[in-house]
Each structure stands twice: as structure tokens, then as C-alpha cells.
CSV table of C-alpha atoms in Angstrom, one decimal:
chain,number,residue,atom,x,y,z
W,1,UNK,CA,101.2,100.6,86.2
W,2,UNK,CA,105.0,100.1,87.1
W,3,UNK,CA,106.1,99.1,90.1
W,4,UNK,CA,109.3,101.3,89.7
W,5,UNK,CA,106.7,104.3,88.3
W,6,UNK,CA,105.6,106.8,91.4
W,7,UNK,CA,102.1,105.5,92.2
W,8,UNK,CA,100.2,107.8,90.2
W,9,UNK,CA,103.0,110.4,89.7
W,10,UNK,CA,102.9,110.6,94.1
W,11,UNK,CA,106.0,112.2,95.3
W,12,UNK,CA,108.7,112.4,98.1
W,13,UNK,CA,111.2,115.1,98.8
W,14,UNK,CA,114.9,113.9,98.4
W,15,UNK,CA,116.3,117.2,100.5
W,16,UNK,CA,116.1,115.0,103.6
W,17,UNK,CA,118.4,112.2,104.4
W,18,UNK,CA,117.2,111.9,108.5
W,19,UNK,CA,116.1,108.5,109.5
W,20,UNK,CA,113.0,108.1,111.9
W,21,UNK,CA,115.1,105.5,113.7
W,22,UNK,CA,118.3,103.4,112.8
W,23,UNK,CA,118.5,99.6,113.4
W,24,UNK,CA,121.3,97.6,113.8
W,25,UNK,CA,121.7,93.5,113.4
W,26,UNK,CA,121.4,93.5,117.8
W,27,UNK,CA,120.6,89.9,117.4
W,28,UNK,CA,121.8,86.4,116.2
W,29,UNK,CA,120.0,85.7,112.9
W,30,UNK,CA,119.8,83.0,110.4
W,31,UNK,CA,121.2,83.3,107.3
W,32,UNK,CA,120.2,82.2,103.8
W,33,UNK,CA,120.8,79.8,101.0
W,34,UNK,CA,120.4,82.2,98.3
W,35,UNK,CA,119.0,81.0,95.1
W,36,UNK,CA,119.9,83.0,91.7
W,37,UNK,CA,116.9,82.7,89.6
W,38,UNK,CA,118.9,84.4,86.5
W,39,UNK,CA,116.5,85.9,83.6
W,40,UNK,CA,115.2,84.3,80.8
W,41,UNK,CA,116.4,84.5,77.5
W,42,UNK,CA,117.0,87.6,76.0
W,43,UNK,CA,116.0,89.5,79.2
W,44,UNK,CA,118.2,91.6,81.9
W,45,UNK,CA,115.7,91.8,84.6
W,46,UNK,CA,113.3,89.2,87.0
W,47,UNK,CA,112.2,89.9,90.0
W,48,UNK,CA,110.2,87.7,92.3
W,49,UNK,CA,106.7,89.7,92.9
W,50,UNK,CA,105.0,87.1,95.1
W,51,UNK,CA,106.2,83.2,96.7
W,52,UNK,CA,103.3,80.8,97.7
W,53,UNK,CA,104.2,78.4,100.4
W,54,UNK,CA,105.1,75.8,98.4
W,55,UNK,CA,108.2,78.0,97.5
W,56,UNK,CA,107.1,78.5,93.7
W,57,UNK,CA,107.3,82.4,92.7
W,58,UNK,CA,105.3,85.0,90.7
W,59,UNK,CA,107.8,86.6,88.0
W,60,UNK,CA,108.1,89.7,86.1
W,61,UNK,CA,110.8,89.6,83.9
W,62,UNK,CA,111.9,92.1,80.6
W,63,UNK,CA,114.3,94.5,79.8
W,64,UNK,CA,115.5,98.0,81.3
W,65,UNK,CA,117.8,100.4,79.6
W,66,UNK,CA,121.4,99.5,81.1
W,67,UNK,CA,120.7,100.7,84.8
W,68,UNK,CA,117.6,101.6,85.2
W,69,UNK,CA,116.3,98.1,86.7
W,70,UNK,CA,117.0,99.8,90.1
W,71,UNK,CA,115.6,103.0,89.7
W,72,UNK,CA,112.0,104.4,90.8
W,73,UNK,CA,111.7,105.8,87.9
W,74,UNK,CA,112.4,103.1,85.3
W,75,UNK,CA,110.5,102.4,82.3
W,76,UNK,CA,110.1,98.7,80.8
W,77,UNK,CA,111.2,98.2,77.3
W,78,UNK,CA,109.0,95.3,77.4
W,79,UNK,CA,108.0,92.6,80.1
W,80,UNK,CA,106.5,89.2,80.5
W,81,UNK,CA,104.5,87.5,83.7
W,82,UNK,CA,106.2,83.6,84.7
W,83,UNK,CA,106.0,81.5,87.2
W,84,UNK,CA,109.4,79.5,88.4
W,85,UNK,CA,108.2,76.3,89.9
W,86,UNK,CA,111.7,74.4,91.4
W,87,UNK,CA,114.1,76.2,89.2
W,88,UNK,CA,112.1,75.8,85.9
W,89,UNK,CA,110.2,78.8,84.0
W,90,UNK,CA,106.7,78.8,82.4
W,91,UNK,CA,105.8,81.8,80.7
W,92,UNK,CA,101.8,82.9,81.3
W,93,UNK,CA,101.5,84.4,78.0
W,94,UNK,CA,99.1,87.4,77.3
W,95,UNK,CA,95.7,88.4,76.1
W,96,UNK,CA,96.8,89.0,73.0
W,97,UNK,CA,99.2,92.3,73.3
W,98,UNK,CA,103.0,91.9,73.3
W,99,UNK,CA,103.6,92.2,77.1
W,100,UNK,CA,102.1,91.0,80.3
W,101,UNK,CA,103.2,92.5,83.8
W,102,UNK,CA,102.4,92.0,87.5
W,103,UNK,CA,103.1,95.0,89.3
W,104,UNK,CA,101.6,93.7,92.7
W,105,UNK,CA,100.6,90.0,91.3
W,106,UNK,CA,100.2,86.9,93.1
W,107,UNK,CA,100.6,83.3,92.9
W,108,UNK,CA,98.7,81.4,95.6
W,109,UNK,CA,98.7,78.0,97.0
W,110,UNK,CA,96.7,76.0,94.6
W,111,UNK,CA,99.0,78.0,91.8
W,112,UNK,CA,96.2,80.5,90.7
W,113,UNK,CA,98.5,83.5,89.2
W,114,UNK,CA,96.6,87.2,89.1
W,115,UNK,CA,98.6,89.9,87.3
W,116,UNK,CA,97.7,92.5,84.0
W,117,UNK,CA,98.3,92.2,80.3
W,118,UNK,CA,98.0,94.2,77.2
W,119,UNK,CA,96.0,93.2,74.5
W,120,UNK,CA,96.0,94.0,70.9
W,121,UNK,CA,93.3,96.7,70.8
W,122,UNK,CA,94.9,100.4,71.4
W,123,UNK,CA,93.3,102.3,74.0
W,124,UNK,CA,90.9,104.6,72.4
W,125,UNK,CA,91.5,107.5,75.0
W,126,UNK,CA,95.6,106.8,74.9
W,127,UNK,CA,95.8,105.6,78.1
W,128,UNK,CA,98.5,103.1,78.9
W,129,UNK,CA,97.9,101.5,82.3
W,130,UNK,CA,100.2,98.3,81.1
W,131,UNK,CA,102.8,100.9,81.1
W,132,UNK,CA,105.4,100.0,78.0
W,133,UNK,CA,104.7,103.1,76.5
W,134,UNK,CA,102.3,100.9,73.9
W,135,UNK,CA,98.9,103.0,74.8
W,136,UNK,CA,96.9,99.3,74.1
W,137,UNK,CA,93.9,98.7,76.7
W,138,UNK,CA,95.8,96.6,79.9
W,139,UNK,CA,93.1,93.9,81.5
W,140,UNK,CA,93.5,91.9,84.6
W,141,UNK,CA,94.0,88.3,84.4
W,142,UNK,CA,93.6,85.1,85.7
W,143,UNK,CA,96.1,82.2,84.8
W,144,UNK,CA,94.8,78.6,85.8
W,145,UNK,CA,96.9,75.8,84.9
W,146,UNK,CA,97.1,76.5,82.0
W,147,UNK,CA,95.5,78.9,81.0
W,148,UNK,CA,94.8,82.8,80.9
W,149,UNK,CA,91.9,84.8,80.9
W,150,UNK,CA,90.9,88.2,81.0
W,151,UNK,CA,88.7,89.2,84.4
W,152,UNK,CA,86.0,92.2,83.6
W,153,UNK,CA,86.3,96.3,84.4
W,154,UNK,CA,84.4,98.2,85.8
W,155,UNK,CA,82.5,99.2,82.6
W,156,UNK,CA,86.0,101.1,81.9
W,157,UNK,CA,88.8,99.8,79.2
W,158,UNK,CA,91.7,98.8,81.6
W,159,UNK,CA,92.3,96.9,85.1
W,160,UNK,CA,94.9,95.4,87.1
W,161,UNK,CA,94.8,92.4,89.6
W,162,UNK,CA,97.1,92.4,92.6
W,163,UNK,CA,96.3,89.8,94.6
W,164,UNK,CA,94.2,86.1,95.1
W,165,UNK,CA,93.8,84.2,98.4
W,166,UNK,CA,93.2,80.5,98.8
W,167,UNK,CA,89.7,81.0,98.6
W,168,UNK,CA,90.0,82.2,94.8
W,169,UNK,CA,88.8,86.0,96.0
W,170,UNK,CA,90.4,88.5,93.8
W,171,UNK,CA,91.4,92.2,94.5
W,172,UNK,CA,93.3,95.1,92.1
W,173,UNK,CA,91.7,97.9,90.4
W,174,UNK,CA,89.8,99.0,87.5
W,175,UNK,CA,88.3,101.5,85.7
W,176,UNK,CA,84.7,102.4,85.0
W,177,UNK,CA,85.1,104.2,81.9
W,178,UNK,CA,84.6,108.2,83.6
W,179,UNK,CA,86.8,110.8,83.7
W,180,UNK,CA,89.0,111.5,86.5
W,181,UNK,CA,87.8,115.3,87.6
W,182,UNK,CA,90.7,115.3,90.4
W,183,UNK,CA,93.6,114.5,87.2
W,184,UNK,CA,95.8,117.4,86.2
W,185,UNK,CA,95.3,118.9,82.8
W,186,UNK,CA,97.6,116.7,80.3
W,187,UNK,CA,97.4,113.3,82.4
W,188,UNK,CA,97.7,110.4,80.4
W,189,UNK,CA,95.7,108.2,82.4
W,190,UNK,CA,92.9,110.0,83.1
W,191,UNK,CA,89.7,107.7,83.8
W,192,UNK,CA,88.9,106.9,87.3
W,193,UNK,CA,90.4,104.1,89.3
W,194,UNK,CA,88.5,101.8,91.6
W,195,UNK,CA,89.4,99.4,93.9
W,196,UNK,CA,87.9,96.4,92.9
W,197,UNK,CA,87.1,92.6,94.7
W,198,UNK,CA,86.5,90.0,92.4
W,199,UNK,CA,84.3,86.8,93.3
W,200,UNK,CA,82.9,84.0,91.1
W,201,UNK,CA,83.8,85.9,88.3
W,202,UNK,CA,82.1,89.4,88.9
W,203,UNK,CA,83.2,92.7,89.7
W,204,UNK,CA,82.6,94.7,92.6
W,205,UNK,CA,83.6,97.9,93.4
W,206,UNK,CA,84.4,98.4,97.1
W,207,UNK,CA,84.2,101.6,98.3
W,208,UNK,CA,86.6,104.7,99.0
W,209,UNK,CA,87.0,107.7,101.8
W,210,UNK,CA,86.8,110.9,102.2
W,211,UNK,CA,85.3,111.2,99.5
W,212,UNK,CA,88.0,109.8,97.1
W,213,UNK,CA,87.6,109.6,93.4
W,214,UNK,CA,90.2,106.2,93.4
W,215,UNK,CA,91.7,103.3,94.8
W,216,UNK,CA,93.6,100.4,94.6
W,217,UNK,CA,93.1,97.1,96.7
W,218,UNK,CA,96.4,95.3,97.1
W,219,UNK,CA,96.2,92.4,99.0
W,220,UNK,CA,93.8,90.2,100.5
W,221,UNK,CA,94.1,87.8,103.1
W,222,UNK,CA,92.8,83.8,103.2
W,223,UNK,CA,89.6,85.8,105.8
W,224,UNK,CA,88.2,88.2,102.7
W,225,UNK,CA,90.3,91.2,104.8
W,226,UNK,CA,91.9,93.0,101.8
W,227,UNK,CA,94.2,96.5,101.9
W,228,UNK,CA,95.4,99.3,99.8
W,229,UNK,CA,94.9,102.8,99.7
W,230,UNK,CA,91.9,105.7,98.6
W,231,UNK,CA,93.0,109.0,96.8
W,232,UNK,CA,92.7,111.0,93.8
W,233,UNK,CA,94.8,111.8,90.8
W,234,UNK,CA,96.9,114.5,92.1
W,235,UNK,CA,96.4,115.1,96.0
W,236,UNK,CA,96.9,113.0,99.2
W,237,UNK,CA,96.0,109.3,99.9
W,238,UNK,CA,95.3,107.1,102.7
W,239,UNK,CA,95.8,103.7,103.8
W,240,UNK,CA,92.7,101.5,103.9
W,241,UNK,CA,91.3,98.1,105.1
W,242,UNK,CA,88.1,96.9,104.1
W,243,UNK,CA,86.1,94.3,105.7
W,244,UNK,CA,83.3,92.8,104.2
W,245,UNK,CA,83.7,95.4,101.6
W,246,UNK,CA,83.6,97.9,103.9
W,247,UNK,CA,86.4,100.9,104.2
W,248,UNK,CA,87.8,102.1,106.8
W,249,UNK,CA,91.3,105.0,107.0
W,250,UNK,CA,94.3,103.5,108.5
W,251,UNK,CA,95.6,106.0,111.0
W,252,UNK,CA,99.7,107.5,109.5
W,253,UNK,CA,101.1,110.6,110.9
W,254,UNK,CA,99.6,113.3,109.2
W,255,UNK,CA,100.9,113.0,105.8
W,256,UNK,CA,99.4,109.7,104.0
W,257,UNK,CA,100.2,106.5,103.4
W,258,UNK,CA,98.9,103.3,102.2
W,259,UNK,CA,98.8,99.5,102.7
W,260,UNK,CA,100.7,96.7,101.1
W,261,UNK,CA,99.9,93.5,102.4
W,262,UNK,CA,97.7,91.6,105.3
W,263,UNK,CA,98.2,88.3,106.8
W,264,UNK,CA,95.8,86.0,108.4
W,265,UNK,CA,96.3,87.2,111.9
W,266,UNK,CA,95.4,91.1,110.8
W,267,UNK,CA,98.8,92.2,110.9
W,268,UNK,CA,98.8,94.9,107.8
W,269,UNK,CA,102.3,96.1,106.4
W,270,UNK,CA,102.8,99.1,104.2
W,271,UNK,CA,104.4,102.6,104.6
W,272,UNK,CA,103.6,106.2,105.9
W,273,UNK,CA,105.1,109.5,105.4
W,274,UNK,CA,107.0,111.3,108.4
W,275,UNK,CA,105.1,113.7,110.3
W,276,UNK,CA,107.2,116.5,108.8
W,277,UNK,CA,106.5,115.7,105.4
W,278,UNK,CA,110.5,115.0,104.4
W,279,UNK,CA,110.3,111.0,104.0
W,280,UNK,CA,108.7,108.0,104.3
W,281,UNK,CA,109.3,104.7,105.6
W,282,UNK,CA,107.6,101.2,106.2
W,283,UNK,CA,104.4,100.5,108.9
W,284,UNK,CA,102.8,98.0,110.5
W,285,UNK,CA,99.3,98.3,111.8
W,286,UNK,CA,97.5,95.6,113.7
W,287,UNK,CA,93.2,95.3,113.1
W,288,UNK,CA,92.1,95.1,116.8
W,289,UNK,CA,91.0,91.5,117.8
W,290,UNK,CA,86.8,92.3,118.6
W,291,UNK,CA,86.3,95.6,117.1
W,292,UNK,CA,87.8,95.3,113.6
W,293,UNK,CA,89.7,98.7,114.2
W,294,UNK,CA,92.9,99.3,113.3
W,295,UNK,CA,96.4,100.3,115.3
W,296,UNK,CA,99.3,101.8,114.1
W,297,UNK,CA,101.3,99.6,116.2
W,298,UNK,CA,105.3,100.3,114.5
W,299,UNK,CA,106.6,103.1,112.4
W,300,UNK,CA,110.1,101.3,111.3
W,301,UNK,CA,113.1,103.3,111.0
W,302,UNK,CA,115.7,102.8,108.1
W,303,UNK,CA,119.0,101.8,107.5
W,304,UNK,CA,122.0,104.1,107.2
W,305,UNK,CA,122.3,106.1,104.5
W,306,UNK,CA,118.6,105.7,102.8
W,307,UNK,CA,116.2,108.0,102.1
W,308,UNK,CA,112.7,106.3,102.6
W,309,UNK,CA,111.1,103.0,102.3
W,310,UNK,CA,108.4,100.6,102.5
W,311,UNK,CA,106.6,97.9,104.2
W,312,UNK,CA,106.1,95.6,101.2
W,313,UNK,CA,105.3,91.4,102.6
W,314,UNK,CA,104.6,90.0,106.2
W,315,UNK,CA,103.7,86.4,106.6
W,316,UNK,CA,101.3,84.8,109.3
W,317,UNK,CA,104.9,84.9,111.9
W,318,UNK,CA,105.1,88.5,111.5
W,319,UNK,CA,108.1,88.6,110.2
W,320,UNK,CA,108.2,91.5,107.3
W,321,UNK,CA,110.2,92.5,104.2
W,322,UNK,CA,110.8,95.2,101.9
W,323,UNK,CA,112.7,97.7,100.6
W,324,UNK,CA,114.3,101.4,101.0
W,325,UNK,CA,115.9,103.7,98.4
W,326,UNK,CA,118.7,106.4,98.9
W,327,UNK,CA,118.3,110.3,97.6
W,328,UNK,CA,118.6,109.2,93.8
W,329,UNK,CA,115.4,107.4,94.2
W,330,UNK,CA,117.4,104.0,93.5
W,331,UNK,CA,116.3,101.1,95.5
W,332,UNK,CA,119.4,100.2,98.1
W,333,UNK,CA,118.3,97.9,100.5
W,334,UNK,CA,116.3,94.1,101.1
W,335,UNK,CA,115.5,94.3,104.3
W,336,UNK,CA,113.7,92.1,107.2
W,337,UNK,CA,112.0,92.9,110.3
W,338,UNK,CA,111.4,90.9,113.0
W,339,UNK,CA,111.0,90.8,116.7
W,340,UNK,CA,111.4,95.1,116.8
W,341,UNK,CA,114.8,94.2,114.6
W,342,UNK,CA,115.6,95.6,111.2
W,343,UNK,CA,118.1,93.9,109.2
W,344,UNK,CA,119.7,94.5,105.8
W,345,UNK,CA,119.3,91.1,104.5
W,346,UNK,CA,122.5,91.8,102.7
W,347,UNK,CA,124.4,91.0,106.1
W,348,UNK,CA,123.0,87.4,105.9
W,349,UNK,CA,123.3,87.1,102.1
W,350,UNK,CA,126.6,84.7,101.9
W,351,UNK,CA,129.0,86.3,99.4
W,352,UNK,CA,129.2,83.2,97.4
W,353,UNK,CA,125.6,84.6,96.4
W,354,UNK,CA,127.0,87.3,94.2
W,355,UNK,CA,123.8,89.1,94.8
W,356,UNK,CA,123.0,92.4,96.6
W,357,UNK,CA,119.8,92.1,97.5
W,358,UNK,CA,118.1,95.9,96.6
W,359,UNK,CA,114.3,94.9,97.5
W,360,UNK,CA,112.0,92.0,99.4
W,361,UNK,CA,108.5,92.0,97.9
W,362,UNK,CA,107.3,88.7,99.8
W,363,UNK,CA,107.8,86.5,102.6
W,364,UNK,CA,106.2,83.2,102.6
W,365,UNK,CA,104.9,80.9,106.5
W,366,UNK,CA,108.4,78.8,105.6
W,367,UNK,CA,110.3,82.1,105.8
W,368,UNK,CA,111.2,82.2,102.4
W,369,UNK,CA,112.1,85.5,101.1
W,370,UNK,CA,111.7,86.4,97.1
W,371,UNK,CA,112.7,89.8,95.3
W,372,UNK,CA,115.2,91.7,93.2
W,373,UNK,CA,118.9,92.0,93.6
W,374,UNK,CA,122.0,93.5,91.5
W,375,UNK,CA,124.5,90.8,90.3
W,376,UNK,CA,127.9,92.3,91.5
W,377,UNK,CA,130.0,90.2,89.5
W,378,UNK,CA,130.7,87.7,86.8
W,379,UNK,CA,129.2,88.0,83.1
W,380,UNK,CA,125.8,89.0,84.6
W,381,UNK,CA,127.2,92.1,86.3
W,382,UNK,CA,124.9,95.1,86.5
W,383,UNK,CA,121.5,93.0,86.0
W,384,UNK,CA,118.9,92.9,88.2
W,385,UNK,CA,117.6,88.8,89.0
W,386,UNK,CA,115.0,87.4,90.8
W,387,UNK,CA,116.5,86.0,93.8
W,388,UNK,CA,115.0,83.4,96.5
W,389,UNK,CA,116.0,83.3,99.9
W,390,UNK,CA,115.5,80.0,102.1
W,391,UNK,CA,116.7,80.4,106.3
W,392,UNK,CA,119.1,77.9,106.8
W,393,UNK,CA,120.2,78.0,110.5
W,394,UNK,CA,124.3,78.2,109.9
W,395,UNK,CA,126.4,81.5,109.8
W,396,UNK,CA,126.7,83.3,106.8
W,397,UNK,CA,130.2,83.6,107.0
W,398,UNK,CA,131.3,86.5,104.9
W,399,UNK,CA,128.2,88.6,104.0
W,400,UNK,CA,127.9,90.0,100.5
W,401,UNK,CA,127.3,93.1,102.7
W,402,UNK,CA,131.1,92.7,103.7
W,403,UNK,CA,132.3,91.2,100.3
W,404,UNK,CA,130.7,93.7,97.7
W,405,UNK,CA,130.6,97.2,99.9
W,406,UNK,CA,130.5,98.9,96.3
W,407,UNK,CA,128.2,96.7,94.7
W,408,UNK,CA,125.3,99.4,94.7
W,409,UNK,CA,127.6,103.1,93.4
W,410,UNK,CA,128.5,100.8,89.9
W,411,UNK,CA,124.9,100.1,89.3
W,412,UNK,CA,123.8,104.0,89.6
W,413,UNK,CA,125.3,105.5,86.3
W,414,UNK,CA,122.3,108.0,86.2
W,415,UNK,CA,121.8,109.0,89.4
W,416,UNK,CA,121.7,112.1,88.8
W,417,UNK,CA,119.4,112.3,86.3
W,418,UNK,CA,116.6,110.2,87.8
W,419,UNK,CA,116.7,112.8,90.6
W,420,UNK,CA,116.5,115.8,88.1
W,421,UNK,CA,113.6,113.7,86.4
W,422,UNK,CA,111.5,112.9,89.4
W,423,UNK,CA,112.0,116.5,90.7
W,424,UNK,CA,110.6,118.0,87.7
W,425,UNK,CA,107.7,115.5,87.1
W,426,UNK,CA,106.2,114.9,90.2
W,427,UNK,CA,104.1,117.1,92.7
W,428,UNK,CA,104.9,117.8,96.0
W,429,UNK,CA,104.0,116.4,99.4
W,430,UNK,CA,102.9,112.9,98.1
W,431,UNK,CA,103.8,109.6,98.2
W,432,UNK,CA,106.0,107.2,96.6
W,433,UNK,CA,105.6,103.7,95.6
């Protein structure tokens, strides 16, 4: 599954460009040393998925057709899971297939590394979870220093893991090998979908809502608390929390959402569609201290000019990252929220950077701030690179906000054809991750 797929084909209408809310920088910020983590060899796209505290980052890395790095919609011509430890890469290998990915992976403190590969064996109902358009089975995986291996299904051929705590606990999804009765006729991935917790090797299945045929766990903090969302194939989902593999609906607005990320404290970040059905935008709930109930505390608005967006990291400050998109379903802006401020982190991105910083998947206790972001100039131009942010308390000077205002249009050639694309493909009233 691709990050820069819809979340199992969901949706959101692009006829809308009204904001819940707009946000200004009202407040003096730091700014950031920003640190340009390139792409490997042969590649045109990284993109930090996860930073541990010791500031070493989770890395999916490949190659995108010229400009579609950016876009929701975009298809990997092939990928690869790294790590980056102080500047150096270290390629995790696969199980045996050409490509490994991590979509929502993790590296964690003691540099445990969960993500998906393929393998060489072909899916023998065509499914292709991995996503490269290779239809072989996709597995979760472990990587231990150094060394990968494959973490059981659900009795089904394919998983993904999306997250691991300090205590080793594992969560992601996997199948159990039935059909999905809630899948449109002519889905490609068609077995059910479970949310799954792994411990000591085993997997568990934690349960859904509402009677939902899937799920996906996301996160899960260092207290066992993990979060994602419960759906089906083709209709509405909602945000959940479980506790002690227990589930429980996050409250949204009326029209769905779903969960990204927890931190120790029970501050839970994600996104949730408007109550009129016309856009989405990032959340932040807060599990109750003594009842282990949930709040929707913060609906966040978005910044001028995009279309939606999502909660996507928060560390154990509450400070929280992520990302927003404009009506071509390209991703636009990094942003940062904290103290009721959202900022585009482009406006404390020095323009000696060279990077436009597009989305903000992680945010570690040091404040360190990993993603994507468009190189706007220089032989590099156009690709999308893992970038890592460290607060430094100086001013930024000039931003690359103020330095490259056209940075984004030259990296949209096909604007116009993602939009006709995800209009045709895609149901309505759902979704979009």
C-alpha cells in the first residue's frame, strides 16, 4: 500500500477550496538547520517516514515518473526501505522480491526498523499490497541489526507493519486469507484487512467497530496504546484507539476519519472530514486522563490556498506535523502546530536550504522534524528528498517560503491529469490518505 495511493481507493471532493480556519505565523518561532538527505544512487525520490530520538531516520527511497513524487496519486517504479544514521545510508534489503517499502514504517530507539517487502513468490489471487504493480505476496518485516525477517499474517498471503515502540510491540495490518464481501466487483485487493498487534513474535488480531470487515493499526505508543482506523472496502471509516486490545470510535464530525499517531501522554493526531462532506483536514484528540475516553480536543484549519490535510506525527511536547495538498491532489505544504499555531515550515526553512518542504511525517522529543520536500534548484531540481529539520534558535533570515514563491507550480506538470484520474477512480464521500 502507497502512501501517495488513496487509502483503499477513499476519496475527497476537490470542488471545495474553503478552509475550516486559516493560521498565520502570530508568533516568534525557531527556525531550522535543514539537512538535505539527497537520494541514493540511481533514485529521484527519499522521504523520511519516521526519526527516533537519536535523530536517525526511516527511509523510503525509489523512483517516480518525472513529477509524480508529489502527487496522491503516484505510483512507485520501484522502491527500497533504508535507514540514514548521521548522514550515512544502509539499505534493509528484502525478503526476497525486488522492492521493500514502508508506507507508515518505523525506526525506534534501540534501531528496530518495521516496514513491508515483496518476496519472490506471485500472489496467487493477484493481489499487490507492495504496490509496484509486481502482483508478488508483500510481508511485514522486522530488521534487527542486521538483519530482516518476515513477521506472520493472519493466515492470509500479505501484511504490512507500521509501527514498533521501545518495548518491541508491533502494530500494521494483515490479511487472513478471506474475501472481502464489502470490496467492489473488479478490486484488486480483495481479501480482508485486519489490524494487527504483534508481540513475541505472534499475531493478534485486535478488533474492529461497527461491525467493520477491516482495519489498520498505525501507531503505537511506548504504553501498548496503538491507533488507526476500522472500515470496509468501499464505504466510510472511523478513527480508532485501542487499549489493551480493545477498540473504541474516535469521535470526527460526521463524515469519518482516522488516526495517525499517539504519544506517550495520549495526545492522538490524525485527520477528519468537514462536517459538510467537502474537505478534510488534520485532528487532534486527547484520551481522557481516568476513563480511557477519548476527546476531540482541535480540528486544525489549513493554510492558504490548500485543499485538505492531515495530522501525520506529534511528539511527547505536543508539538505536531504533517501535511496538506491543493485541488490537484499534490501535496503543497510541511507544516507544524504548536501552542494553537499553524505554521508552514517553509517560512522557517532558510533559503540556503533549497528545499520546499511539501510534507512532515514525524517529529521526534528533540523537535526534529523529517519528511519530503521539492528541490527548487541546482542539478537536483524537481526531485523529491528526504529532508531533516533540527530547531536551532536563530532567525531564518530569508525563508525559502520568500526565496522560491514558485517552487511548487514547476513541479505540477500533470496537474490536471491527476485530478481527472482521481475523479474517475475513486468513490465519493470518503477519505483520503
Amino acid at each position: 500500500m502507497n502512501m501517495f495511493r488513496q487509502l483503499r481507493d477513499l476519496w475527497i471532493p476537490c470542488a471545495s477550496m474553503f478552509a475550516l480556519t486559516c493560521f498565520g505565523n502570530a508568533y516568534a518561532q525557531v527556525s531550522y538547520q535543514v539537512t538535505d538527505l539527497g537520494v541514493p544512487k540511481n533514485d529521484n525520490y527519499s522521504m523520511i517516514m519516521s526519526v527516533n530520538n537519536e535523530g536517525w531516520s526511516e527511509i523510503m527511497a525509489g523512483n517516480f515518473l518525472p513529477g509524480q513524487g508529489d502527487s496522491l496519486s503516484g505510483v512507485p517504479l520501484n522502491g527500497r526501505a533504508l535507514i540514514n544514521v548521521d548522514g550515512y545510508y544502509f539499505d534493509l534489503g528484502t525478503l526476497g522480491g525486488p522492492n521493500s517499502w514502508m508506507n507508515f514504517g518505523e525506526i525506534n530507539d534501540l534501531a528496530q526498523v518495521v516496514g513491508d517487502s515483496e518476496t519472490a513468490v506471485p500472489d496467487p489471487n493477484g493481489e499487490d499490497i507492495c504496490g509496484f504493480g509486481t502482483h508478488l505476496t508483500c510481508l511485514p518485516f522486522l530488521w534487527q541489526p542486521f538483519h530482516m525477517r518476515a513477521l506472520p499474517t493472519l493466515g492470509g498471503n500479505n501484511g504490512e507493519a507500521s509501527a514498533i515502540n521501545n518495548r518491541g510491540q508491533i502494530v500494521g495490518m494483515a490479511e487472513n486469507g478471506a474475501v472481502d464481501s464489502s470490496c467492489q466487483p473488479g478490486t484488486m485487493n480483495n481479501r480482508v484487512q485486519l489490524p494487527v498487534l504483534w508481540e513475541n513474535g505472534n499475531a493478534h488480531a485486535l478488533p474492529t467497530v461497527d461491525r467493520d470487515t477491516d482495519g489498520f493499526a498505525f501507531w503505537i505508543n511506548d504504553r501498548g496504546q496503538a491507533v488507526g482506523y476500522s472500515g470496509n472496502c468501499s464505504g466510510p471509516i472511523h478513527g480508532i484507539l485501542w487499549q489493551n486490545r480493545t477498540a473504541s470510535a474516535l469521535s470526527d464530525l460526521g463524515t469519518g476519519g482516522f488516526a495517525e499517531n499517539i504519544n506517550n501522554q495520549g495526545q492522538i493526531v490524525g485527520t477528519v472530514g468537514s462536517a459538510d462532506g467537502t474537505t478534510q483536514t488534520g485532528a487532534i484528540w486527547q484520551i481522557v486522563q481516568g476513563t480511557g475516553a477519548t476527546k476531540l480536543t482541535t480540528v486544525l484549519g489549513l493554510l492558504p490556498g490548500d485543499a485538505a490535510g492531515i495530522a501525520f506525527g506529534n511528539n511527547n511536547q505536543g508539538q505536531v506535523v504533517g501535511g496538506e495538498w491543493n485541488a490537484n491532489f499534490f501535496w503543497s505544504h510541511a507544516f507544524i502546530w504548536q501552542n494553537g499555531v499553524m505554521t508552514d515550515l517553509n517560512t522557517l526553512f532558510p533559503a540556503s536550504s533549497k528545499l520546499f518542504a511539501t510534507f512532515a511525517a514525524k517529529i521526534n522529543n528533540r523537535g526534529q522534524i523529517g519528511g519530503m520536500a521539492i528541490v527548487c534548484s541546482g542539478s537536483h531540481q524537481g526531485e523529491m528528498h528526504a529532508f531533516l529539520a533540527t530547531p536551532v534558535e536563530q532567525s531564518v533570515g530569508e525563508s525559502i517560503a520568500q526565496a522560491e514563491p514558485m517552487c511548487l507550480q514547476s513541479n505540477f506538470p500533470a496537474a490536471d491529469a491527476v485530478t481527472r484520474f482521481l475523479k474517475k477512480s475513486t468513490p465519493r464521500g470518503q477519505l483520503v490518505r
